[in-house]
Amino acid sequence: MSPWEVVTRVVVPVLLVLWAGFVFVGVFADRPETFSRPRGWHWVWAALWLGLAGEAAIGDDRSWVERTWKGVMALLLTVAVVVAAVRRHRWKARQREADG
């Protein structure tokens, strides 16, 4: 395997999964009030997620390793967004309750 193949098939997927893990951890570390809906160019992340999930689910002519790391990334990003949204919703409900 050439060095370029090692980088594209091993290093990049590992770095991307680690990045998604940091995003996942960051969801729990950030305050709930900092979460907001995507605006402008942030919709690119939704397109990226859709591409990853689609290729992981029905990626023809892809190796199982590639489908697996794309699935892991899509799953981590999905869970991170859901957790952030739930935390934000609960925070806003507490704010409304405190304001009366």
PDB file of N, CA and C in Angstrom:
ATOM      1  N   MET A   1       0.847  -1.166   0.000  1.00  0.00           N
ATOM      2  CA  MET A   1       0.000   0.000   0.000  1.00  0.00           C
ATOM      3  C   MET A   1       0.899   1.237   0.000  1.00  0.00           C
ATOM      4  N   SER A   2       0.604   2.167  -0.891  1.00  0.00           N
ATOM      5  CA  SER A   2       1.414   3.379  -0.992  1.00  0.00           C
ATOM      6  C   SER A   2       1.110   4.310   0.185  1.00  0.00           C
ATOM      7  N   PRO A   3       2.014   5.246   0.458  1.00  0.00           N
ATOM      8  CA  PRO A   3       1.767   6.184   1.561  1.00  0.00           C
ATOM      9  C   PRO A   3       0.471   6.985   1.373  1.00  0.00           C
ATOM     10  N   TRP A   4       0.155   7.349   0.130  1.00  0.00           N
ATOM     11  CA  TRP A   4      -1.068   8.104  -0.120  1.00  0.00           C
ATOM     12  C   TRP A   4      -2.308   7.274   0.219  1.00  0.00           C
ATOM     13  N   GLU A   5      -2.282   5.992  -0.107  1.00  0.00           N
ATOM     14  CA  GLU A   5      -3.403   5.117   0.228  1.00  0.00           C
ATOM     15  C   GLU A   5      -3.546   4.955   1.736  1.00  0.00           C
ATOM     16  N   VAL A   6      -2.422   4.888   2.443  1.00  0.00           N
ATOM     17  CA  VAL A   6      -2.473   4.790   3.905  1.00  0.00           C
ATOM     18  C   VAL A   6      -3.129   6.034   4.484  1.00  0.00           C
ATOM     19  N   VAL A   7      -2.746   7.198   3.968  1.00  0.00           N
ATOM     20  CA  VAL A   7      -3.316   8.448   4.470  1.00  0.00           C
ATOM     21  C   VAL A   7      -4.814   8.508   4.195  1.00  0.00           C
ATOM     22  N   THR A   8      -5.220   8.187   2.960  1.00  0.00           N
ATOM     23  CA  THR A   8      -6.637   8.320   2.614  1.00  0.00           C
ATOM     24  C   THR A   8      -7.506   7.215   3.187  1.00  0.00           C
ATOM     25  N   ARG A   9      -6.960   6.043   3.389  1.00  0.00           N
ATOM     26  CA  ARG A   9      -7.781   4.927   3.871  1.00  0.00           C
ATOM     27  C   ARG A   9      -7.711   4.701   5.371  1.00  0.00           C
ATOM     28  N   VAL A  10      -6.670   5.203   6.020  1.00  0.00           N
ATOM     29  CA  VAL A  10      -6.517   4.941   7.451  1.00  0.00           C
ATOM     30  C   VAL A  10      -6.492   6.237   8.257  1.00  0.00           C
ATOM     31  N   VAL A  11      -5.584   7.135   7.936  1.00  0.00           N
ATOM     32  CA  VAL A  11      -5.365   8.325   8.759  1.00  0.00           C
ATOM     33  C   VAL A  11      -6.570   9.263   8.724  1.00  0.00           C
ATOM     34  N   VAL A  12      -7.070   9.583   7.546  1.00  0.00           N
ATOM     35  CA  VAL A  12      -8.196  10.514   7.433  1.00  0.00           C
ATOM     36  C   VAL A  12      -9.437   9.988   8.152  1.00  0.00           C
ATOM     37  N   PRO A  13      -9.842   8.738   7.939  1.00  0.00           N
ATOM     38  CA  PRO A  13     -11.011   8.254   8.686  1.00  0.00           C
ATOM     39  C   PRO A  13     -10.828   8.286  10.203  1.00  0.00           C
ATOM     40  N   VAL A  14      -9.649   7.928  10.673  1.00  0.00           N
ATOM     41  CA  VAL A  14      -9.401   7.952  12.120  1.00  0.00           C
ATOM     42  C   VAL A  14      -9.495   9.380  12.648  1.00  0.00           C
ATOM     43  N   LEU A  15      -8.913  10.332  11.938  1.00  0.00           N
ATOM     44  CA  LEU A  15      -8.987  11.731  12.364  1.00  0.00           C
ATOM     45  C   LEU A  15     -10.423  12.249  12.354  1.00  0.00           C
ATOM     46  N   LEU A  16     -11.193  11.873  11.351  1.00  0.00           N
ATOM     47  CA  LEU A  16     -12.583  12.319  11.282  1.00  0.00           C
ATOM     48  C   LEU A  16     -13.428  11.728  12.402  1.00  0.00           C
ATOM     49  N   VAL A  17     -13.211  10.475  12.724  1.00  0.00           N
ATOM     50  CA  VAL A  17     -13.955   9.866  13.833  1.00  0.00           C
ATOM     51  C   VAL A  17     -13.548  10.508  15.158  1.00  0.00           C
ATOM     52  N   LEU A  18     -12.266  10.796  15.338  1.00  0.00           N
ATOM     53  CA  LEU A  18     -11.823  11.495  16.551  1.00  0.00           C
ATOM     54  C   LEU A  18     -12.455  12.878  16.642  1.00  0.00           C
ATOM     55  N   TRP A  19     -12.517  13.589  15.501  1.00  0.00           N
ATOM     56  CA  TRP A  19     -13.144  14.910  15.472  1.00  0.00           C
ATOM     57  C   TRP A  19     -14.611  14.812  15.882  1.00  0.00           C
ATOM     58  N   ALA A  20     -15.323  13.828  15.343  1.00  0.00           N
ATOM     59  CA  ALA A  20     -16.730  13.648  15.705  1.00  0.00           C
ATOM     60  C   ALA A  20     -16.864  13.331  17.195  1.00  0.00           C
ATOM     61  N   GLY A  21     -15.915  12.591  17.736  1.00  0.00           N
ATOM     62  CA  GLY A  21     -15.920  12.316  19.171  1.00  0.00           C
ATOM     63  C   GLY A  21     -15.736  13.576  19.995  1.00  0.00           C
ATOM     64  N   PHE A  22     -14.854  14.472  19.552  1.00  0.00           N
ATOM     65  CA  PHE A  22     -14.670  15.749  20.251  1.00  0.00           C
ATOM     66  C   PHE A  22     -15.936  16.598  20.176  1.00  0.00           C
ATOM     67  N   VAL A  23     -16.618  16.578  19.037  1.00  0.00           N
ATOM     68  CA  VAL A  23     -17.890  17.291  18.920  1.00  0.00           C
ATOM     69  C   VAL A  23     -18.887  16.717  19.915  1.00  0.00           C
ATOM     70  N   PHE A  24     -18.923  15.400  20.013  1.00  0.00           N
ATOM     71  CA  PHE A  24     -19.829  14.727  20.939  1.00  0.00           C
ATOM     72  C   PHE A  24     -19.537  15.135  22.381  1.00  0.00           C
ATOM     73  N   VAL A  25     -18.270  15.144  22.758  1.00  0.00           N
ATOM     74  CA  VAL A  25     -17.886  15.540  24.118  1.00  0.00           C
ATOM     75  C   VAL A  25     -18.172  17.021  24.340  1.00  0.00           C
ATOM     76  N   GLY A  26     -17.936  17.832  23.316  1.00  0.00           N
ATOM     77  CA  GLY A  26     -18.188  19.265  23.421  1.00  0.00           C
ATOM     78  C   GLY A  26     -19.637  19.602  23.694  1.00  0.00           C
ATOM     79  N   VAL A  27     -20.536  18.768  23.241  1.00  0.00           N
ATOM     80  CA  VAL A  27     -21.959  18.998  23.493  1.00  0.00           C
ATOM     81  C   VAL A  27     -22.239  19.001  24.987  1.00  0.00           C
ATOM     82  N   PHE A  28     -21.593  18.124  25.716  1.00  0.00           N
ATOM     83  CA  PHE A  28     -21.813  18.058  27.155  1.00  0.00           C
ATOM     84  C   PHE A  28     -21.040  19.135  27.908  1.00  0.00           C
ATOM     85  N   ALA A  29     -19.975  19.642  27.320  1.00  0.00           N
ATOM     86  CA  ALA A  29     -19.156  20.639  27.997  1.00  0.00           C
ATOM     87  C   ALA A  29     -19.702  22.057  27.817  1.00  0.00           C
ATOM     88  N   ASP A  30     -20.342  22.339  26.683  1.00  0.00           N
ATOM     89  CA  ASP A  30     -20.862  23.683  26.421  1.00  0.00           C
ATOM     90  C   ASP A  30     -22.132  23.947  27.212  1.00  0.00           C
ATOM     91  N   ARG A  31     -22.370  25.226  27.461  1.00  0.00           N
ATOM     92  CA  ARG A  31     -23.612  25.619  28.119  1.00  0.00           C
ATOM     93  C   ARG A  31     -24.767  25.470  27.132  1.00  0.00           C
ATOM     94  N   PRO A  32     -25.945  25.098  27.590  1.00  0.00           N
ATOM     95  CA  PRO A  32     -27.074  24.881  26.682  1.00  0.00           C
ATOM     96  C   PRO A  32     -27.489  26.130  25.914  1.00  0.00           C
ATOM     97  N   GLU A  33     -27.290  27.310  26.478  1.00  0.00           N
ATOM     98  CA  GLU A  33     -27.737  28.526  25.801  1.00  0.00           C
ATOM     99  C   GLU A  33     -26.904  28.868  24.567  1.00  0.00           C
ATOM    100  N   THR A  34     -25.762  28.198  24.396  1.00  0.00           N
ATOM    101  CA  THR A  34     -24.931  28.483  23.221  1.00  0.00           C
ATOM    102  C   THR A  34     -25.386  27.730  21.984  1.00  0.00           C
ATOM    103  N   PHE A  35     -26.269  26.750  22.140  1.00  0.00           N
ATOM    104  CA  PHE A  35     -26.759  25.972  20.996  1.00  0.00           C
ATOM    105  C   PHE A  35     -27.783  26.790  20.226  1.00  0.00           C
ATOM    106  N   SER A  36     -27.687  26.780  18.914  1.00  0.00           N
ATOM    107  CA  SER A  36     -28.680  27.466  18.089  1.00  0.00           C
ATOM    108  C   SER A  36     -28.911  26.678  16.814  1.00  0.00           C
ATOM    109  N   ARG A  37     -29.985  27.008  16.137  1.00  0.00           N
ATOM    110  CA  ARG A  37     -30.266  26.353  14.861  1.00  0.00           C
ATOM    111  C   ARG A  37     -29.255  26.806  13.820  1.00  0.00           C
ATOM    112  N   PRO A  38     -29.001  25.964  12.820  1.00  0.00           N
ATOM    113  CA  PRO A  38     -28.041  26.339  11.779  1.00  0.00           C
ATOM    114  C   PRO A  38     -28.530  27.535  10.967  1.00  0.00           C
ATOM    115  N   ARG A  39     -27.606  28.398  10.629  1.00  0.00           N
ATOM    116  CA  ARG A  39     -27.907  29.558   9.793  1.00  0.00           C
ATOM    117  C   ARG A  39     -26.839  29.648   8.718  1.00  0.00           C
ATOM    118  N   GLY A  40     -27.241  30.080   7.555  1.00  0.00           N
ATOM    119  CA  GLY A  40     -26.290  30.323   6.475  1.00  0.00           C
ATOM    120  C   GLY A  40     -25.518  29.083   6.081  1.00  0.00           C
ATOM    121  N   TRP A  41     -24.198  29.180   6.150  1.00  0.00           N
ATOM    122  CA  TRP A  41     -23.329  28.093   5.697  1.00  0.00           C
ATOM    123  C   TRP A  41     -23.360  26.881   6.620  1.00  0.00           C
ATOM    124  N   HIS A  42     -23.948  26.994   7.798  1.00  0.00           N
ATOM    125  CA  HIS A  42     -24.021  25.854   8.717  1.00  0.00           C
ATOM    126  C   HIS A  42     -24.815  24.692   8.140  1.00  0.00           C
ATOM    127  N   TRP A  43     -25.652  24.965   7.135  1.00  0.00           N
ATOM    128  CA  TRP A  43     -26.423  23.886   6.516  1.00  0.00           C
ATOM    129  C   TRP A  43     -25.520  22.919   5.774  1.00  0.00           C
ATOM    130  N   VAL A  44     -24.278  23.328   5.514  1.00  0.00           N
ATOM    131  CA  VAL A  44     -23.315  22.416   4.884  1.00  0.00           C
ATOM    132  C   VAL A  44     -23.102  21.196   5.774  1.00  0.00           C
ATOM    133  N   TRP A  45     -23.119  21.384   7.095  1.00  0.00           N
ATOM    134  CA  TRP A  45     -22.935  20.266   8.018  1.00  0.00           C
ATOM    135  C   TRP A  45     -24.064  19.259   7.884  1.00  0.00           C
ATOM    136  N   ALA A  46     -25.287  19.761   7.649  1.00  0.00           N
ATOM    137  CA  ALA A  46     -26.411  18.845   7.444  1.00  0.00           C
ATOM    138  C   ALA A  46     -26.226  18.043   6.162  1.00  0.00           C
ATOM    139  N   ALA A  47     -25.734  18.690   5.124  1.00  0.00           N
ATOM    140  CA  ALA A  47     -25.476  17.984   3.862  1.00  0.00           C
ATOM    141  C   ALA A  47     -24.368  16.949   4.043  1.00  0.00           C
ATOM    142  N   LEU A  48     -23.334  17.301   4.798  1.00  0.00           N
ATOM    143  CA  LEU A  48     -22.252  16.361   5.079  1.00  0.00           C
ATOM    144  C   LEU A  48     -22.782  15.150   5.842  1.00  0.00           C
ATOM    145  N   TRP A  49     -23.614  15.411   6.851  1.00  0.00           N
ATOM    146  CA  TRP A  49     -24.193  14.307   7.613  1.00  0.00           C
ATOM    147  C   TRP A  49     -25.037  13.414   6.718  1.00  0.00           C
ATOM    148  N   LEU A  50     -25.861  14.027   5.867  1.00  0.00           N
ATOM    149  CA  LEU A  50     -26.714  13.249   4.973  1.00  0.00           C
ATOM    150  C   LEU A  50     -25.879  12.385   4.028  1.00  0.00           C
ATOM    151  N   GLY A  51     -24.780  12.939   3.522  1.00  0.00           N
ATOM    152  CA  GLY A  51     -23.895  12.161   2.655  1.00  0.00           C
ATOM    153  C   GLY A  51     -23.247  10.999   3.383  1.00  0.00           C
ATOM    154  N   LEU A  52     -22.769  11.248   4.591  1.00  0.00           N
ATOM    155  CA  LEU A  52     -22.146  10.177   5.377  1.00  0.00           C
ATOM    156  C   LEU A  52     -23.142   9.070   5.707  1.00  0.00           C
ATOM    157  N   ALA A  53     -24.321   9.472   6.150  1.00  0.00           N
ATOM    158  CA  ALA A  53     -25.329   8.469   6.507  1.00  0.00           C
ATOM    159  C   ALA A  53     -25.769   7.674   5.283  1.00  0.00           C
ATOM    160  N   GLY A  54     -25.932   8.350   4.168  1.00  0.00           N
ATOM    161  CA  GLY A  54     -26.346   7.661   2.948  1.00  0.00           C
ATOM    162  C   GLY A  54     -25.309   6.681   2.449  1.00  0.00           C
ATOM    163  N   GLU A  55     -24.046   7.102   2.441  1.00  0.00           N
ATOM    164  CA  GLU A  55     -22.987   6.201   1.986  1.00  0.00           C
ATOM    165  C   GLU A  55     -22.782   5.044   2.950  1.00  0.00           C
ATOM    166  N   ALA A  56     -22.991   5.286   4.234  1.00  0.00           N
ATOM    167  CA  ALA A  56     -22.861   4.196   5.203  1.00  0.00           C
ATOM    168  C   ALA A  56     -23.997   3.192   5.045  1.00  0.00           C
ATOM    169  N   ALA A  57     -25.176   3.683   4.733  1.00  0.00           N
ATOM    170  CA  ALA A  57     -26.334   2.793   4.631  1.00  0.00           C
ATOM    171  C   ALA A  57     -26.394   2.048   3.302  1.00  0.00           C
ATOM    172  N   ILE A  58     -26.177   2.755   2.204  1.00  0.00           N
ATOM    173  CA  ILE A  58     -26.350   2.121   0.891  1.00  0.00           C
ATOM    174  C   ILE A  58     -25.161   2.371  -0.019  1.00  0.00           C
ATOM    175  N   GLY A  59     -23.973   2.455   0.539  1.00  0.00           N
ATOM    176  CA  GLY A  59     -22.776   2.727  -0.256  1.00  0.00           C
ATOM    177  C   GLY A  59     -22.351   1.540  -1.093  1.00  0.00           C
ATOM    178  N   ASP A  60     -22.745   1.527  -2.348  1.00  0.00           N
ATOM    179  CA  ASP A  60     -22.333   0.455  -3.256  1.00  0.00           C
ATOM    180  C   ASP A  60     -20.850   0.587  -3.571  1.00  0.00           C
ATOM    181  N   ASP A  61     -20.213  -0.537  -3.754  1.00  0.00           N
ATOM    182  CA  ASP A  61     -18.794  -0.591  -4.114  1.00  0.00           C
ATOM    183  C   ASP A  61     -17.897   0.100  -3.093  1.00  0.00           C
ATOM    184  N   ARG A  62     -18.283   0.086  -1.849  1.00  0.00           N
ATOM    185  CA  ARG A  62     -17.457   0.641  -0.782  1.00  0.00           C
ATOM    186  C   ARG A  62     -17.035  -0.506   0.129  1.00  0.00           C
ATOM    187  N   SER A  63     -15.834  -0.400   0.665  1.00  0.00           N
ATOM    188  CA  SER A  63     -15.374  -1.443   1.585  1.00  0.00           C
ATOM    189  C   SER A  63     -16.139  -1.332   2.904  1.00  0.00           C
ATOM    190  N   TRP A  64     -16.151  -2.417   3.650  1.00  0.00           N
ATOM    191  CA  TRP A  64     -16.867  -2.399   4.922  1.00  0.00           C
ATOM    192  C   TRP A  64     -16.233  -1.424   5.900  1.00  0.00           C
ATOM    193  N   VAL A  65     -14.917  -1.215   5.776  1.00  0.00           N
ATOM    194  CA  VAL A  65     -14.238  -0.273   6.673  1.00  0.00           C
ATOM    195  C   VAL A  65     -14.727   1.143   6.405  1.00  0.00           C
ATOM    196  N   GLU A  66     -14.813   1.504   5.131  1.00  0.00           N
ATOM    197  CA  GLU A  66     -15.272   2.852   4.782  1.00  0.00           C
ATOM    198  C   GLU A  66     -16.725   3.067   5.211  1.00  0.00           C
ATOM    199  N   ARG A  67     -17.558   2.072   4.978  1.00  0.00           N
ATOM    200  CA  ARG A  67     -18.955   2.195   5.381  1.00  0.00           C
ATOM    201  C   ARG A  67     -19.073   2.285   6.901  1.00  0.00           C
ATOM    202  N   THR A  68     -18.209   1.568   7.611  1.00  0.00           N
ATOM    203  CA  THR A  68     -18.257   1.588   9.072  1.00  0.00           C
ATOM    204  C   THR A  68     -17.853   2.940   9.625  1.00  0.00           C
ATOM    205  N   TRP A  69     -16.723   3.511   9.155  1.00  0.00           N
ATOM    206  CA  TRP A  69     -16.303   4.789   9.728  1.00  0.00           C
ATOM    207  C   TRP A  69     -17.271   5.900   9.360  1.00  0.00           C
ATOM    208  N   LYS A  70     -17.873   5.829   8.188  1.00  0.00           N
ATOM    209  CA  LYS A  70     -18.870   6.843   7.830  1.00  0.00           C
ATOM    210  C   LYS A  70     -20.118   6.691   8.693  1.00  0.00           C
ATOM    211  N   GLY A  71     -20.483   5.468   8.987  1.00  0.00           N
ATOM    212  CA  GLY A  71     -21.620   5.239   9.873  1.00  0.00           C
ATOM    213  C   GLY A  71     -21.359   5.721  11.286  1.00  0.00           C
ATOM    214  N   VAL A  72     -20.147   5.482  11.781  1.00  0.00           N
ATOM    215  CA  VAL A  72     -19.780   5.947  13.127  1.00  0.00           C
ATOM    216  C   VAL A  72     -19.820   7.465  13.187  1.00  0.00           C
ATOM    217  N   MET A  73     -19.271   8.124  12.170  1.00  0.00           N
ATOM    218  CA  MET A  73     -19.302   9.594  12.140  1.00  0.00           C
ATOM    219  C   MET A  73     -20.731  10.110  12.119  1.00  0.00           C
ATOM    220  N   ALA A  74     -21.567   9.537  11.257  1.00  0.00           N
ATOM    221  CA  ALA A  74     -22.959   9.984  11.166  1.00  0.00           C
ATOM    222  C   ALA A  74     -23.681   9.767  12.494  1.00  0.00           C
ATOM    223  N   LEU A  75     -23.436   8.635  13.133  1.00  0.00           N
ATOM    224  CA  LEU A  75     -24.075   8.344  14.414  1.00  0.00           C
ATOM    225  C   LEU A  75     -23.623   9.316  15.502  1.00  0.00           C
ATOM    226  N   LEU A  76     -22.322   9.561  15.603  1.00  0.00           N
ATOM    227  CA  LEU A  76     -21.817  10.489  16.620  1.00  0.00           C
ATOM    228  C   LEU A  76     -22.366  11.898  16.412  1.00  0.00           C
ATOM    229  N   LEU A  77     -22.393  12.362  15.171  1.00  0.00           N
ATOM    230  CA  LEU A  77     -22.917  13.698  14.898  1.00  0.00           C
ATOM    231  C   LEU A  77     -24.410  13.780  15.193  1.00  0.00           C
ATOM    232  N   THR A  78     -25.146  12.722  14.870  1.00  0.00           N
ATOM    233  CA  THR A  78     -26.586  12.704  15.150  1.00  0.00           C
ATOM    234  C   THR A  78     -26.848  12.768  16.648  1.00  0.00           C
ATOM    235  N   VAL A  79     -26.162  11.946  17.397  1.00  0.00           N
ATOM    236  CA  VAL A  79     -26.355  11.936  18.849  1.00  0.00           C
ATOM    237  C   VAL A  79     -25.946  13.276  19.455  1.00  0.00           C
ATOM    238  N   ALA A  80     -24.866  13.870  18.967  1.00  0.00           N
ATOM    239  CA  ALA A  80     -24.419  15.165  19.483  1.00  0.00           C
ATOM    240  C   ALA A  80     -25.474  16.242  19.251  1.00  0.00           C
ATOM    241  N   VAL A  81     -26.047  16.284  18.072  1.00  0.00           N
ATOM    242  CA  VAL A  81     -27.062  17.299  17.775  1.00  0.00           C
ATOM    243  C   VAL A  81     -28.325  17.061  18.593  1.00  0.00           C
ATOM    244  N   VAL A  82     -28.746  15.821  18.721  1.00  0.00           N
ATOM    245  CA  VAL A  82     -29.951  15.520  19.500  1.00  0.00           C
ATOM    246  C   VAL A  82     -29.747  15.887  20.966  1.00  0.00           C
ATOM    247  N   VAL A  83     -28.610  15.541  21.527  1.00  0.00           N
ATOM    248  CA  VAL A  83     -28.333  15.872  22.930  1.00  0.00           C
ATOM    249  C   VAL A  83     -28.291  17.384  23.122  1.00  0.00           C
ATOM    250  N   ALA A  84     -27.640  18.101  22.208  1.00  0.00           N
ATOM    251  CA  ALA A  84     -27.574  19.556  22.320  1.00  0.00           C
ATOM    252  C   ALA A  84     -28.963  20.172  22.222  1.00  0.00           C
ATOM    253  N   ALA A  85     -29.791  19.675  21.319  1.00  0.00           N
ATOM    254  CA  ALA A  85     -31.143  20.217  21.174  1.00  0.00           C
ATOM    255  C   ALA A  85     -31.992  19.945  22.415  1.00  0.00           C
ATOM    256  N   VAL A  86     -31.891  18.750  22.977  1.00  0.00           N
ATOM    257  CA  VAL A  86     -32.656  18.423  24.188  1.00  0.00           C
ATOM    258  C   VAL A  86     -32.187  19.280  25.357  1.00  0.00           C
ATOM    259  N   ARG A  87     -30.886  19.450  25.500  1.00  0.00           N
ATOM    260  CA  ARG A  87     -30.371  20.297  26.583  1.00  0.00           C
ATOM    261  C   ARG A  87     -30.862  21.727  26.421  1.00  0.00           C
ATOM    262  N   ARG A  88     -30.855  22.230  25.192  1.00  0.00           N
ATOM    263  CA  ARG A  88     -31.321  23.591  24.919  1.00  0.00           C
ATOM    264  C   ARG A  88     -32.811  23.711  25.244  1.00  0.00           C
ATOM    265  N   HIS A  89     -33.598  22.718  24.847  1.00  0.00           N
ATOM    266  CA  HIS A  89     -35.038  22.746  25.112  1.00  0.00           C
ATOM    267  C   HIS A  89     -35.310  22.762  26.621  1.00  0.00           C
ATOM    268  N   ARG A  90     -34.621  21.923  27.361  1.00  0.00           N
ATOM    269  CA  ARG A  90     -34.808  21.887  28.819  1.00  0.00           C
ATOM    270  C   ARG A  90     -34.371  23.200  29.461  1.00  0.00           C
ATOM    271  N   TRP A  91     -33.286  23.776  28.970  1.00  0.00           N
ATOM    272  CA  TRP A  91     -32.795  25.037  29.515  1.00  0.00           C
ATOM    273  C   TRP A  91     -33.812  26.145  29.276  1.00  0.00           C
ATOM    274  N   LYS A  92     -34.369  26.207  28.054  1.00  0.00           N
ATOM    275  CA  LYS A  92     -35.365  27.236  27.751  1.00  0.00           C
ATOM    276  C   LYS A  92     -36.618  27.044  28.589  1.00  0.00           C
ATOM    277  N   ALA A  93     -37.019  25.797  28.830  1.00  0.00           N
ATOM    278  CA  ALA A  93     -38.198  25.536  29.658  1.00  0.00           C
ATOM    279  C   ALA A  93     -37.958  26.011  31.088  1.00  0.00           C
ATOM    280  N   ARG A  94     -36.766  25.775  31.613  1.00  0.00           N
ATOM    281  CA  ARG A  94     -36.437  26.255  32.965  1.00  0.00           C
ATOM    282  C   ARG A  94     -36.405  27.774  33.011  1.00  0.00           C
ATOM    283  N   GLN A  95     -35.918  28.407  31.949  1.00  0.00           N
ATOM    284  CA  GLN A  95     -35.872  29.871  31.899  1.00  0.00           C
ATOM    285  C   GLN A  95     -37.290  30.444  31.910  1.00  0.00           C
ATOM    286  N   ARG A  96     -38.187  29.860  31.099  1.00  0.00           N
ATOM    287  CA  ARG A  96     -39.575  30.327  31.055  1.00  0.00           C
ATOM    288  C   ARG A  96     -40.256  30.120  32.402  1.00  0.00           C
ATOM    289  N   GLU A  97     -39.970  28.991  33.037  1.00  0.00           N
ATOM    290  CA  GLU A  97     -40.564  28.687  34.337  1.00  0.00           C
ATOM    291  C   GLU A  97     -40.073  29.669  35.398  1.00  0.00           C
ATOM    292  N   ALA A  98     -38.803  30.022  35.345  1.00  0.00           N
ATOM    293  CA  ALA A  98     -38.237  30.954  36.318  1.00  0.00           C
ATOM    294  C   ALA A  98     -38.766  32.370  36.104  1.00  0.00           C
ATOM    295  N   ASP A  99     -39.030  32.728  34.848  1.00  0.00           N
ATOM    296  CA  ASP A  99     -39.540  34.068  34.548  1.00  0.00           C
ATOM    297  C   ASP A  99     -41.017  34.205  34.905  1.00  0.00           C
ATOM    298  N   GLY A 100     -41.704  33.103  35.017  1.00  0.00           N
ATOM    299  CA  GLY A 100     -43.093  33.095  35.448  1.00  0.00           C
ATOM    300  C   GLY A 100     -44.006  33.257  34.318  1.00  0.00           C
TER     301      GLY A 100
END
